[in-house]
Structures are given as C-alpha cells and as structure tokens.
XYZ file of C-alpha atoms in Angstrom:
647
model
C -26.712 -1.009 24.160
C -26.712 0.653 20.947
C -26.438 -0.976 17.639
C -23.102 -1.431 16.282
C -21.797 0.877 13.660
C -21.898 -0.243 9.865
C -20.475 0.853 6.614
C -22.595 2.433 4.080
C -21.407 1.683 0.417
C -21.075 4.750 -1.859
C -20.482 4.797 -5.487
C -20.513 7.720 -7.972
C -20.054 7.563 -11.652
C -19.507 10.520 -14.169
C -18.833 10.897 -18.068
C -17.091 14.260 -18.363
C -16.629 15.573 -22.195
C -13.743 17.480 -22.989
C -13.032 20.424 -25.590
C -11.590 18.128 -27.984
C -14.362 15.566 -27.865
C -12.497 13.164 -25.989
C -14.294 11.742 -22.669
C -13.354 10.368 -19.387
C -15.166 8.277 -17.038
C -14.820 9.131 -13.301
C -15.510 6.301 -10.833
C -15.545 6.470 -7.177
C -16.127 3.711 -4.662
C -15.689 4.122 -1.088
C -17.476 3.322 2.213
C -18.592 5.882 4.861
C -18.611 4.800 8.693
C -22.112 5.600 9.882
C -22.209 5.676 13.708
C -25.287 4.804 15.744
C -28.612 6.605 15.170
C -28.290 8.641 18.421
C -24.912 10.001 17.312
C -25.920 11.130 13.936
C -22.379 11.835 12.965
C -20.397 11.192 9.853
C -16.717 11.400 9.758
C -15.079 12.508 6.874
C -11.263 12.701 6.869
C -9.123 14.812 4.201
C -5.495 14.795 4.060
C -2.929 17.055 2.490
C -1.599 13.934 0.802
C -5.026 13.371 -0.884
C -4.750 16.918 -2.696
C -1.269 15.958 -3.766
C -2.505 12.913 -5.497
C -5.420 14.936 -7.108
C -2.663 17.502 -8.537
C -0.923 14.557 -9.859
C -4.345 13.196 -11.302
C -4.841 16.726 -13.180
C -1.554 16.423 -14.650
C -2.551 13.067 -16.350
C -5.774 14.636 -17.451
C -4.261 17.719 -18.846
C -1.905 15.593 -20.917
C -4.590 13.619 -22.389
C -6.463 16.838 -23.605
C -9.009 17.399 -20.691
C -9.652 21.025 -19.943
C -7.554 21.564 -17.015
C -9.151 24.910 -15.599
C -12.781 23.508 -15.722
C -11.566 20.279 -13.894
C -10.051 22.538 -11.114
C -12.951 24.459 -10.816
C -15.243 21.514 -10.532
C -13.009 20.017 -7.681
C -13.198 23.621 -5.928
C -16.754 23.679 -6.232
C -17.145 19.905 -4.873
C -15.117 20.832 -2.091
C -17.102 23.916 -1.127
C -20.328 21.727 -1.594
C -18.962 18.960 0.694
C -18.393 21.472 3.600
C -21.755 23.290 2.941
C -23.665 20.004 2.870
C -21.747 18.715 5.929
C -22.805 21.873 7.960
C -26.345 21.732 6.594
C -26.778 18.164 7.452
C -25.610 18.201 10.784
C -22.498 16.664 10.130
C -19.240 16.966 12.151
C -16.344 17.740 9.910
C -12.975 16.782 10.802
C -10.312 18.477 8.541
C -6.919 17.400 9.636
C -4.399 19.425 7.601
C -0.663 20.316 7.957
C -1.040 23.849 7.025
C -3.931 26.363 6.610
C -4.473 25.485 2.912
C -7.948 24.679 3.213
C -8.998 27.695 5.124
C -7.298 30.158 3.000
C -8.752 28.621 -0.213
C -12.364 28.990 0.995
C -13.370 32.473 -0.349
C -11.408 31.194 -3.787
C -13.546 28.173 -3.694
C -16.773 30.291 -3.301
C -15.722 32.502 -6.317
C -14.957 29.515 -8.238
C -18.088 27.584 -7.703
C -20.011 30.891 -9.194
C -17.852 31.022 -12.206
C -17.828 27.124 -12.693
C -21.749 27.172 -12.665
C -21.969 30.153 -15.385
C -19.346 28.747 -17.562
C -20.613 25.223 -17.738
C -24.452 26.531 -18.122
C -23.242 28.416 -20.948
C -21.070 25.845 -22.833
C -23.555 23.255 -22.301
C -20.942 20.607 -22.076
C -22.402 18.892 -19.242
C -25.131 19.920 -16.841
C -23.469 21.638 -14.027
C -25.354 19.950 -10.948
C -24.162 16.548 -12.399
C -20.532 17.330 -12.709
C -20.646 18.879 -9.400
C -22.068 15.707 -7.978
C -20.008 13.159 -9.777
C -16.664 14.887 -9.715
C -16.671 13.936 -6.151
C -14.704 11.020 -7.082
C -11.583 13.289 -7.584
C -11.485 13.800 -3.671
C -11.583 10.015 -2.500
C -11.741 9.378 1.264
C -8.659 7.589 2.160
C -8.669 6.152 5.662
C -5.446 5.424 7.236
C -5.702 1.668 7.318
C -6.914 0.937 3.848
C -5.113 -0.107 0.808
C -6.152 0.362 -2.799
C -6.953 -2.473 -4.788
C -4.539 -3.680 -7.242
C -6.726 -3.835 -10.191
C -7.061 0.268 -10.404
C -5.181 2.889 -12.239
C -1.768 4.043 -11.447
C -3.352 7.003 -9.431
C -4.921 4.416 -7.132
C -1.573 2.506 -7.112
C 0.262 5.674 -6.049
C -1.823 6.504 -3.195
C -0.881 3.269 -1.469
C 2.071 5.127 -0.237
C -0.511 6.801 2.296
C -1.509 3.368 3.769
C -0.027 2.033 6.858
C -0.024 -1.775 6.606
C 2.117 -4.135 8.530
C 2.005 -7.065 6.222
C -1.647 -8.082 6.772
C -3.993 -8.913 4.162
C -6.897 -6.411 4.453
C -9.803 -5.847 2.175
C -9.612 -2.525 0.516
C -12.553 -0.060 0.975
C -11.678 2.936 -0.841
C -10.613 2.762 -4.492
C -10.326 5.303 -7.349
C -10.469 4.881 -10.966
C -10.083 6.865 -14.027
C -10.651 5.261 -17.298
C -10.841 6.442 -21.002
C -13.586 4.468 -22.802
C -12.021 2.565 -25.689
C -13.641 2.260 -29.179
C -15.728 -0.859 -29.594
C -13.762 -3.045 -32.213
C -16.201 -5.841 -31.690
C -13.436 -8.340 -30.643
C -10.829 -9.924 -32.518
C -12.158 -12.971 -34.297
C -9.382 -15.234 -35.954
C -12.013 -17.236 -37.563
C -12.985 -14.244 -39.730
C -9.786 -13.046 -41.670
C -9.753 -9.539 -43.184
C -7.270 -8.431 -45.882
C -6.217 -5.894 -43.650
C -4.262 -8.040 -41.235
C -0.763 -8.157 -40.819
C 1.743 -11.443 -41.060
C 1.222 -12.353 -37.636
C -2.441 -12.085 -37.530
C -2.603 -14.430 -40.705
C 0.002 -17.029 -38.992
C -1.912 -17.064 -35.646
C -5.357 -17.522 -37.433
C -4.094 -20.482 -39.567
C -2.301 -22.151 -36.936
C -5.505 -22.032 -34.783
C -8.024 -23.069 -37.690
C -5.743 -25.913 -39.289
C -6.765 -28.468 -36.657
C -10.762 -27.552 -37.159
C -13.130 -29.370 -39.436
C -14.917 -26.059 -40.223
C -12.489 -25.230 -43.272
C -11.686 -21.868 -41.560
C -8.040 -22.479 -42.490
C -8.716 -22.579 -46.066
C -10.634 -19.333 -45.694
C -7.780 -17.669 -44.095
C -5.344 -18.845 -46.744
C -8.056 -17.456 -49.535
C -8.276 -14.094 -47.724
C -4.212 -14.132 -47.519
C -3.839 -14.455 -51.281
C -6.322 -11.234 -51.584
C -4.482 -9.308 -49.029
C -1.501 -6.712 -50.014
C 1.004 -9.169 -48.473
C 0.297 -11.501 -51.494
C 2.062 -8.961 -53.828
C 5.423 -9.463 -52.096
C 6.823 -12.787 -53.443
C 8.954 -13.179 -50.440
C 6.055 -12.850 -48.292
C 4.092 -15.568 -50.149
C 7.094 -17.871 -49.873
C 7.257 -17.355 -46.105
C 3.483 -18.163 -46.059
C 3.907 -21.403 -48.020
C 6.480 -22.577 -45.437
C 4.304 -21.466 -42.566
C 1.179 -23.805 -43.988
C 3.434 -26.750 -44.142
C 4.723 -26.253 -40.651
C 1.198 -26.004 -39.109
C 0.220 -29.134 -40.738
C 3.359 -31.041 -39.462
C 2.739 -29.516 -35.829
C -0.887 -31.291 -36.184
C 0.581 -34.187 -37.272
C -0.298 -34.000 -40.866
C 1.605 -36.405 -43.180
C 3.217 -35.663 -46.723
C 4.352 -32.304 -45.794
C 7.779 -32.812 -44.543
C 9.766 -33.343 -47.841
C 8.298 -30.346 -49.037
C 9.394 -27.987 -46.106
C 12.991 -29.388 -46.193
C 13.219 -28.617 -50.153
C 11.990 -25.065 -49.064
C 14.475 -24.775 -46.559
C 17.249 -26.213 -48.645
C 16.363 -23.927 -51.752
C 16.127 -20.806 -49.726
C 18.978 -20.761 -47.175
C 18.572 -16.973 -46.749
C 15.023 -17.210 -45.169
C 15.667 -18.457 -41.509
C 12.050 -19.335 -41.035
C 11.885 -22.697 -42.993
C 15.137 -23.826 -41.094
C 13.634 -22.752 -37.791
C 10.463 -24.716 -38.638
C 12.434 -27.971 -39.467
C 14.300 -27.755 -36.354
C 11.054 -27.503 -34.223
C 9.539 -30.537 -36.102
C 12.686 -32.596 -35.437
C 12.321 -31.404 -31.915
C 8.926 -32.438 -31.649
C 9.721 -35.950 -32.739
C 12.589 -36.266 -30.575
C 15.419 -36.032 -33.060
C 17.425 -33.371 -31.091
C 20.616 -34.043 -33.055
C 19.056 -32.788 -36.206
C 16.970 -30.238 -34.548
C 20.273 -28.706 -33.397
C 21.646 -28.696 -36.930
C 18.803 -26.911 -38.513
C 18.311 -24.388 -35.352
C 21.753 -23.698 -36.124
C 21.509 -22.946 -39.948
C 18.444 -20.768 -39.081
C 20.415 -18.634 -36.410
C 23.333 -18.227 -39.056
C 20.791 -16.959 -41.677
C 18.549 -14.457 -39.506
C 19.617 -11.113 -39.490
C 17.528 -10.080 -36.308
C 19.751 -10.201 -33.507
C 17.115 -11.416 -30.861
C 15.826 -13.947 -33.134
C 19.467 -15.266 -33.848
C 20.313 -15.672 -30.297
C 17.092 -17.647 -29.272
C 17.785 -20.019 -32.328
C 21.353 -20.489 -31.117
C 19.997 -21.288 -27.696
C 17.387 -23.925 -29.288
C 20.609 -25.401 -31.133
C 22.523 -25.634 -27.748
C 19.693 -26.861 -25.999
C 19.092 -29.631 -28.390
C 22.605 -30.542 -28.525
C 22.869 -30.766 -25.124
C 19.699 -33.172 -24.664
C 20.977 -35.185 -27.543
C 24.579 -35.736 -25.859
C 26.568 -33.498 -27.661
C 28.067 -31.769 -25.007
C 31.066 -30.404 -26.924
C 28.601 -28.948 -29.739
C 26.380 -27.375 -26.923
C 29.254 -25.730 -25.231
C 30.807 -24.423 -28.572
C 27.043 -23.085 -29.298
C 26.753 -21.360 -25.713
C 30.407 -19.730 -26.011
C 28.994 -18.170 -29.137
C 25.982 -16.842 -27.258
C 28.321 -15.577 -24.580
C 30.546 -13.726 -27.016
C 27.620 -12.279 -28.604
C 27.595 -8.347 -27.825
C 24.335 -7.392 -26.002
C 23.913 -3.621 -26.149
C 20.548 -3.579 -24.408
C 19.112 -5.259 -21.569
C 16.595 -7.258 -23.841
C 19.471 -9.101 -25.503
C 21.035 -9.404 -22.116
C 17.970 -10.961 -20.813
C 17.832 -13.476 -23.829
C 21.371 -14.617 -23.122
C 20.553 -15.309 -19.330
C 17.325 -17.093 -20.294
C 19.138 -19.499 -22.751
C 22.017 -20.044 -20.151
C 19.423 -20.776 -17.533
C 17.775 -23.616 -19.847
C 21.061 -25.180 -20.274
C 21.931 -25.276 -16.584
C 18.530 -26.609 -15.586
C 19.284 -29.282 -18.101
C 22.630 -29.940 -16.415
C 21.364 -29.555 -13.135
C 23.729 -26.795 -11.961
C 21.752 -25.258 -9.259
C 24.447 -22.366 -8.224
C 24.598 -21.079 -11.638
C 20.938 -21.432 -11.962
C 20.793 -19.099 -8.855
C 23.026 -16.539 -10.275
C 21.223 -16.481 -13.547
C 17.928 -15.859 -11.581
C 19.315 -13.322 -9.577
C 20.853 -11.412 -12.548
C 17.318 -11.841 -14.532
C 15.660 -10.148 -11.277
C 18.081 -7.383 -11.175
C 17.202 -6.425 -14.634
C 13.572 -6.667 -13.924
C 12.939 -6.615 -10.211
C 9.139 -6.529 -10.926
C 8.770 -9.903 -12.567
C 7.175 -11.791 -9.771
C 7.056 -15.177 -11.621
C 11.058 -15.374 -11.856
C 11.166 -14.296 -8.452
C 8.936 -17.144 -7.216
C 11.148 -19.456 -9.202
C 14.128 -18.094 -7.526
C 12.283 -18.681 -4.033
C 11.607 -22.198 -5.140
C 14.955 -22.932 -5.999
C 16.430 -21.593 -2.676
C 13.970 -23.613 -0.886
C 14.904 -27.038 -2.796
C 18.581 -26.171 -1.636
C 17.519 -25.945 2.027
C 18.559 -22.027 1.981
C 15.412 -20.968 3.634
C 16.452 -17.244 4.612
C 17.121 -16.389 0.886
C 13.613 -18.103 0.081
C 12.093 -15.917 2.584
C 13.869 -12.843 1.158
C 12.371 -13.405 -2.360
C 9.178 -14.803 -1.564
C 8.624 -11.786 0.787
C 9.408 -9.227 -2.096
C 6.685 -10.601 -4.135
C 3.980 -8.000 -4.359
C 1.644 -8.562 -1.424
C -1.342 -7.893 -3.816
C -0.101 -10.455 -6.348
C 0.756 -13.459 -4.213
C -1.573 -16.617 -4.718
C -1.701 -19.434 -2.670
C 1.329 -21.030 -3.459
C 3.668 -18.031 -2.817
C 1.777 -17.464 0.491
C 2.400 -21.106 1.456
C 6.249 -21.251 0.540
C 6.687 -17.919 2.268
C 5.075 -19.751 5.347
C 7.551 -22.807 5.131
C 10.564 -20.508 4.693
C 9.544 -18.208 7.729
C 9.107 -21.572 9.886
C 12.376 -22.543 9.044
C 14.344 -19.397 10.032
C 12.440 -19.497 13.187
C 9.572 -16.760 12.835
C 6.692 -19.012 13.546
C 4.136 -15.855 14.057
C 4.541 -14.593 10.412
C 4.882 -18.168 9.330
C 1.201 -18.831 10.537
C -0.010 -15.443 9.148
C 1.495 -16.657 5.724
C -0.463 -19.990 6.187
C -3.703 -18.296 6.696
C -3.366 -16.051 4.045
C -2.600 -19.056 1.537
C -5.545 -20.929 3.124
C -7.716 -18.117 2.204
C -6.783 -18.397 -1.300
C -7.637 -22.108 -1.011
C -4.365 -23.648 -0.917
C -5.012 -26.967 0.875
C -1.464 -27.739 1.553
C -1.352 -24.428 3.700
C -4.241 -25.603 5.616
C -2.335 -28.608 6.489
C 0.740 -26.680 7.168
C -0.970 -24.516 9.784
C -2.582 -27.307 11.352
C 0.868 -28.667 12.160
C 2.094 -25.360 13.524
C -0.694 -23.592 15.688
C -0.217 -25.491 18.571
C 3.545 -24.485 19.158
C 3.096 -21.041 17.567
C 1.431 -17.862 19.208
C -1.973 -17.863 17.785
C -1.273 -14.324 17.343
C -3.893 -13.373 14.291
C -6.446 -15.193 16.079
C -5.810 -13.082 19.470
C -5.872 -9.940 17.476
C -9.380 -10.917 16.127
C -10.468 -11.481 19.577
C -9.376 -8.121 20.810
C -10.670 -6.424 18.083
C -14.126 -7.655 18.833
C -13.746 -6.987 22.277
C -12.776 -3.427 21.717
C -16.219 -2.725 20.095
C -17.904 -3.266 23.176
C -18.199 -0.031 25.273
C -16.821 0.309 27.939
C -14.335 -2.785 27.628
C -11.827 -3.861 30.438
C -8.383 -2.229 30.518
C -6.916 -5.742 30.239
C -7.746 -5.612 26.403
C -5.279 -2.689 25.784
C -2.727 -4.519 28.099
C -2.889 -7.490 25.876
C -2.886 -5.676 22.688
C 0.269 -3.984 23.954
C 1.786 -7.708 24.402
C 0.582 -8.570 20.864
C 2.054 -5.651 19.059
C 5.459 -6.177 20.839
C 5.511 -9.694 19.799
C 4.710 -8.440 16.181
C 7.544 -5.786 16.368
C 10.084 -8.559 17.657
C 9.196 -11.056 14.720
C 9.456 -8.022 12.074
C 12.741 -7.098 13.521
C 13.982 -10.499 13.369
C 12.894 -10.837 9.702
C 14.742 -7.742 8.743
C 17.889 -8.832 10.665
C 17.607 -12.201 8.693
C 17.333 -10.325 5.473
C 20.195 -7.925 6.205
C 22.338 -11.278 6.908
C 21.686 -12.735 3.571
C 21.554 -9.527 1.148
C 25.248 -9.811 0.437
C 24.776 -13.431 -0.579
C 22.070 -12.273 -3.052
C 24.418 -9.523 -4.471
C 27.389 -11.861 -4.811
C 25.106 -14.474 -6.969
C 23.776 -11.313 -9.002
C 27.554 -10.552 -9.959
C 28.189 -14.535 -10.532
C 24.956 -14.781 -12.783
C 26.089 -11.742 -14.703
C 29.463 -13.397 -15.425
C 28.405 -16.820 -16.331
C 27.307 -15.262 -19.923
C 30.556 -13.311 -20.295
C 33.498 -14.834 -22.387
C 36.239 -16.751 -20.700
C 38.891 -13.975 -19.533
C 42.560 -14.174 -20.618
C 43.501 -15.579 -17.307
C 47.373 -16.900 -17.010
C 48.495 -19.380 -14.563
C 50.234 -18.126 -11.625
C 50.051 -17.100 -7.944
C 47.188 -15.466 -6.328
C 47.343 -14.059 -2.866
C 44.197 -14.239 -0.783
C 43.424 -12.919 2.772
C 44.536 -16.160 4.546
C 46.870 -17.922 2.143
C 48.164 -17.633 -1.287
C 47.216 -20.453 -4.161
C 48.923 -21.446 -7.411
C 46.383 -21.610 -10.060
C 46.685 -23.777 -13.042
C 43.870 -24.110 -15.986
C 43.569 -26.775 -18.524
C 40.799 -26.211 -20.633
C 37.595 -25.914 -18.670
C 39.456 -27.356 -15.518
C 40.278 -24.931 -12.827
C 42.955 -26.381 -10.192
C 44.793 -24.413 -7.389
C 46.998 -25.573 -4.577
C 48.259 -23.792 -1.396
C 49.292 -23.850 2.311
C 48.812 -22.057 5.472
C 49.509 -22.369 9.234
C 47.145 -21.644 12.235
C 48.035 -21.648 15.973
C 46.316 -24.558 17.589
C 44.320 -23.598 20.539
C 41.258 -24.500 22.719
C 38.966 -23.453 19.934
C 40.033 -26.053 17.840
C 39.432 -28.668 20.471
C 42.827 -29.199 21.599
C 44.070 -28.985 25.215
C 47.605 -28.263 26.141
C 49.352 -28.966 29.378
C 49.872 -25.865 31.936
C 52.432 -23.479 30.690
C 52.834 -25.241 27.256
C 52.833 -22.987 24.352
C 50.183 -23.369 21.347
C 51.673 -25.409 18.487
C 51.098 -24.472 14.728
C 48.989 -26.638 12.679
C 49.729 -26.795 8.766
C 46.996 -27.358 6.177
C 47.074 -28.050 2.442
C 44.530 -26.515 0.278
C 43.195 -27.661 -2.806
C 40.722 -25.809 -4.907
C 39.160 -27.754 -7.877
C 36.249 -27.040 -10.478
C 35.061 -26.467 -13.763
C 34.901 -23.249 -15.661
C 31.936 -21.733 -17.519
C 32.031 -18.158 -18.869
C 33.803 -16.066 -16.400
C 32.871 -18.277 -13.342
C 34.218 -21.589 -11.697
C 32.026 -24.170 -9.525
C 33.977 -26.317 -7.595
C 35.181 -27.189 -3.697
C 37.791 -26.235 -1.489
C 39.449 -28.815 0.417
C 41.536 -28.273 3.474
C 43.763 -31.267 5.201
C 46.159 -31.119 8.018
C 49.498 -32.037 6.936
C 51.333 -31.030 10.348
C 49.349 -31.172 13.858
C 50.526 -31.307 17.581
C 50.626 -34.834 18.886
C 47.808 -34.683 20.974
C 44.111 -35.917 20.578
C 42.836 -35.595 16.851
C 40.338 -32.973 16.071
C 37.156 -32.519 13.567
C 39.863 -30.709 11.428
C 41.789 -33.609 10.719
C 39.658 -34.885 7.761
C 37.416 -32.510 5.581
C 35.600 -33.755 2.434
C 35.803 -30.020 1.258
C 32.987 -27.442 0.992
C 31.370 -25.686 -2.088
C 33.126 -22.955 -3.552
C 32.216 -20.184 -6.422
C 34.481 -17.999 -7.972
C 33.973 -15.079 -10.390
C 37.116 -14.246 -12.654
C 37.404 -10.571 -13.277
C 37.529 -9.380 -17.084
C 41.238 -8.772 -16.927
C 42.139 -11.966 -15.214
C 44.006 -10.427 -12.422
C 41.302 -11.172 -9.501
C 39.273 -14.147 -8.433
C 36.118 -13.182 -6.053
C 35.192 -16.280 -4.112
C 32.117 -17.387 -1.799
C 32.732 -20.622 0.284
C 29.704 -22.018 1.201
C 30.161 -23.565 4.514
C 27.516 -25.765 6.189
C 25.464 -24.416 9.321
C 27.048 -20.978 9.052
C 26.911 -17.931 6.867
C 29.145 -17.935 3.638
C 32.260 -16.241 3.604
C 33.078 -14.005 0.705
C 36.624 -13.007 -0.097
C 39.223 -12.167 -3.048
C 42.199 -13.466 -4.669
C 44.752 -11.118 -6.244
C 47.625 -11.977 -8.859
C 50.974 -11.752 -7.097
C 52.765 -8.664 -8.691
C-alpha cells in the first residue's frame, strides 16, 4: 500500500522596481499535490481563464506606472521556464486549453526570454534570475475546487468566478496578492499632537485625552493654539465650544452655563446647539434636547448634517412623548429633496430609528429593504433585515437574506440564523450544514440547534466525509460511487427547493422595497372617492393621517367554501362587506382589511362568517390616483393587487 498523497506548500515573494522608482511586492502562495514516490509526478493545470486574469492584472500594474512590456516578458519567460523545468525534472504537464494559444506562443516565448534576460541585465533594475523565479506569482495554479481567500486583492476576488463551489465552506489553498508598500508614517498617535493636524484630528485627540490624568488634553490645546487653525477666530470659537462639550460628556461640572451662553450668542454656529442637544439627551431631558437639535438643524448649511440633526430632534421628541412635534419634524425630513443616494440613505436611516421606537415592524422592513436596494453589499443591514423577518416568523424571507450575505463574511450568528430559517422552511440538510458552519465559528447555540436536528435530518455532510475517506483507498467498492450519486441527488433536490422558495418570496421583497421608498416621500394629493380593484371597489375617505375605505362584493357559494347543496340546487350568492382601516405615514398606509358576510345561504355557517381582519399595506402613488396593496394572509402567500381611481 502506497503512502497517501500530500500537499506541499509553496510560497514565492518578489519586490519588483519600476522605471518611475515605484515598487510592487508580488506574493504567491499555493499548494502542489505530490503523489506517492513510485509515481514521481506533479500535476500542473493551466486554464485559459487564468491568462485572462493575468491580463487584467497587467492593466492594473500599467495604470500604476509599472513597465508593462517588461512584466509581459517576465511572465513569458516564466511560462517557458515552467515548461522546460517540468520536462527536465520528469514532470508530466497537463495543459488544458480551449485554444491553441499556448503552443502558438512557444516560439515567441523563447525569443522573449532571451530579450528579457539581456534587457534586465543591461538595465540592472533587478537580477534576471530573481525576477524570473519570483514573477511566477503572476501565473497562480487554480484548481477547480478552490476558492480565494477574502482578505486578498481584487484580482484574487475576481478569480473566484472560476471556482466551482456549492455552498460548502472550504479552506482556500491558492491565493494571489499584489501589494504596493506604503510609506511608513510611524502610526498616528493622538497623544502626540502636531501643528499640521486638521480640526477633526484635534477634536478627536482632545476627546480621547480629556478623561486621562496624563495632562495630554492641555498639550493638545496648546498645540492647537500654535497651529494655523488658531489664526481663524471662527475656528477658535468652535474649539472653545468643543472643549466645553468634551468636559460635559465626561461629567465635569461647571461647564454647562458657558456652553449655553456660546449657543445663544452664536446662533449661526450649529455646533454649539448640537452639543447642548447631546448633553440634554445624555442626561435624559429629551424635550430640551429636541429643541436644541432643531435649532442646530435650522442654522446648519450642510444638507447631510442638517438632516441628521432634524432626525435627532424628531427622535428626542418621540421619546419624550411629543408625538405631534415628532411627526412635524419627520414630515420636514420627508419633504427634503434628496438629490443623491447618500441623502436618501440618511432619510431612510432616520425614518428607521423613528419606526423602531414606535415598533412599526412592517415599515421597518420596508426601510431596510430600500436601504439594501441602495447598497446591496451592506451585510450588517442584511443581517438585521434577516433577523427582523425571523422575529416576525417569515422564515423564507429570512433565509433569502441570510443566504445573500457573502459566504466569506458570515460569522457564527449569521450561519446559525440561516440554519434556523432553513429548518423552518423544511430544508433540513442545508439547515444542518449551516449549523455545522456556525459551530465551526464557535457558536454554542448552533451546536445545540445541530444536536436537536441531527436525528431527523439526513447526516449529509457526515456521509460525504465518509465517502471522501473511502475514495482515497485503491481500489474501492463500486457501492461508494452509488452512495455518492444518491448524496448528490439529495443535495440537488435541496438546492432546487431553496431556489423555488426564493422565487416565491422575491416579489414580496420587491414590494417592500417600493414600500420603504414611499415611506420617506411626502403625502400625495389624494382625494376622497371611489377606487376600483380587481374584485371589488371601495370608497376612500381620508381624515388627517387616518385612512378608511368601504366596499362590497359577491361570490357564489360552493363546496370550496364549506357549503353543501342538495342535488340539483343552484349555488347561492354570498355578499361581503369590506372595510379597510389604517394610519398614513408618508405615502404609505399600514392597517387591516376586514371582510364580513352580510348575506349567506340558509345552511350551516362557514368559517367565512367571522373574520377578525388581515394586515394590509398600501402604497399611494405620487399623483394620488392609484393604491398598490399587499394583503398578508396567514398561512398563505401574500396577495398583491391595485386600486385605481374611478374616472
């Protein structure tokens, strides 16, 4: 029996100098599969996609000032060197190309090698043998089952498109990194102030040092007085206010009156009013905090800062029980013209804080969906949205969003919560895989969840581990392949079921995106009147922030409604009265729809006789002529429909 094959780690590093004195460090880390001694073979796999990635890399280096031609020749020489070295060392070369590019390029490579050597020797940029050895990092060995590590460069990240992964967590064995050495600044020490600092640096340093007994806060103040900033009276005044605020934050008495005088004497400087608002909020006086935050917002000329201060004022008003004042401030924010996505995100974030205080889950979901639409890469927000869906027992939507968190960035909590969601939507195999991944991150809750699910689940991952070990032994029984085929079919079924689940709930997520977008819009000019829907019409009346609609419709009684008719009898119509009631916020309505039977056949009552109502969400169109609705019925998929104003 031969010894089992093993992985041999290889790491190459090169520092390459450019014509413009710039330098790049090229690092290649990979593993080569070494087979038993009696085989004496190494297997090297080249793929055309690897060459494509190298071309992209060359473009990046060229833009940074690196000599493009020299690097091309270096790569060409190494390609030839790898081939010749493999031949000379008794290596079996498996070159798998979709075209004859490799063979056509061999003569060019030979010529290029000679030119490269002469040129580099002549220019003395770097020893030719050294660069020929170390630029091997430009041709990484990519095996079909590997996945680049998330901590490396964008080039390594782009290479993951070539990897074939099916959701399993694998340890990467091939990484590729290009870094440009940064100048050594010696670190940024906030305890050692410099006159060259900007206002932010001084503010941060003073805040960090004020609570220390080292006296460094006074040193920061002294250096500020010697800096160019001290030549501007406006900056000196702001610095005085900042020092007072920092002392108050750390509970130093005797500073409050001075800060209040600054705020009242300088209404045009919003910083002082904002400082007072934060201090009042710190000590629980949210009513006064709201006043000062609003003053700060009114005097601030920076749109983003003004919006945030209005949000602080609205939040403080809501906490202090001033609901009308909070609504008024929130309406000011909604009417604010957001000309870019950054301001839009600020408005949405403020609205989300207010909705969390009011425990308005439906609108909170809409806000989170909209925020993720603006920045789908924000995994922290995606986690919060998944958690919110889980809290509301909407596990399919939770699985949708937990599953969209970058697999390389998922921590123990994300994997665990994904496992819980997958279990609730009936995919135990993927649920167990998620619990295993979470447990590997040290999440003890996942270990508990896994223990509760192993017996009724399929032990798929454990079975695969056993099959992998069995496959190493030569020869192995044909039953191993049969079992692997069965395992793969089970995995395929699970993935297909997850895909179907995602498709079923994507339209709900899309509705919430538009719902979240409409929350921060002003109330449309909607008029009372009749609106026609797909099944019935309603008469709408609006009073302040209260929405009310009434309507009627008729259905034919049949067995599907639980009513049995004598032989030959005709179905009898059942009349329903519909009431929609809810509260308005922005261009949205959250409420419920209630359907009550007013006329039914003289037979046994049905479950439809009494309804307590189901949740209903409405999006009001900007022109006020249409209402887009989603009825959230229990145990079934929500239904989405629209009402249009009767002409």
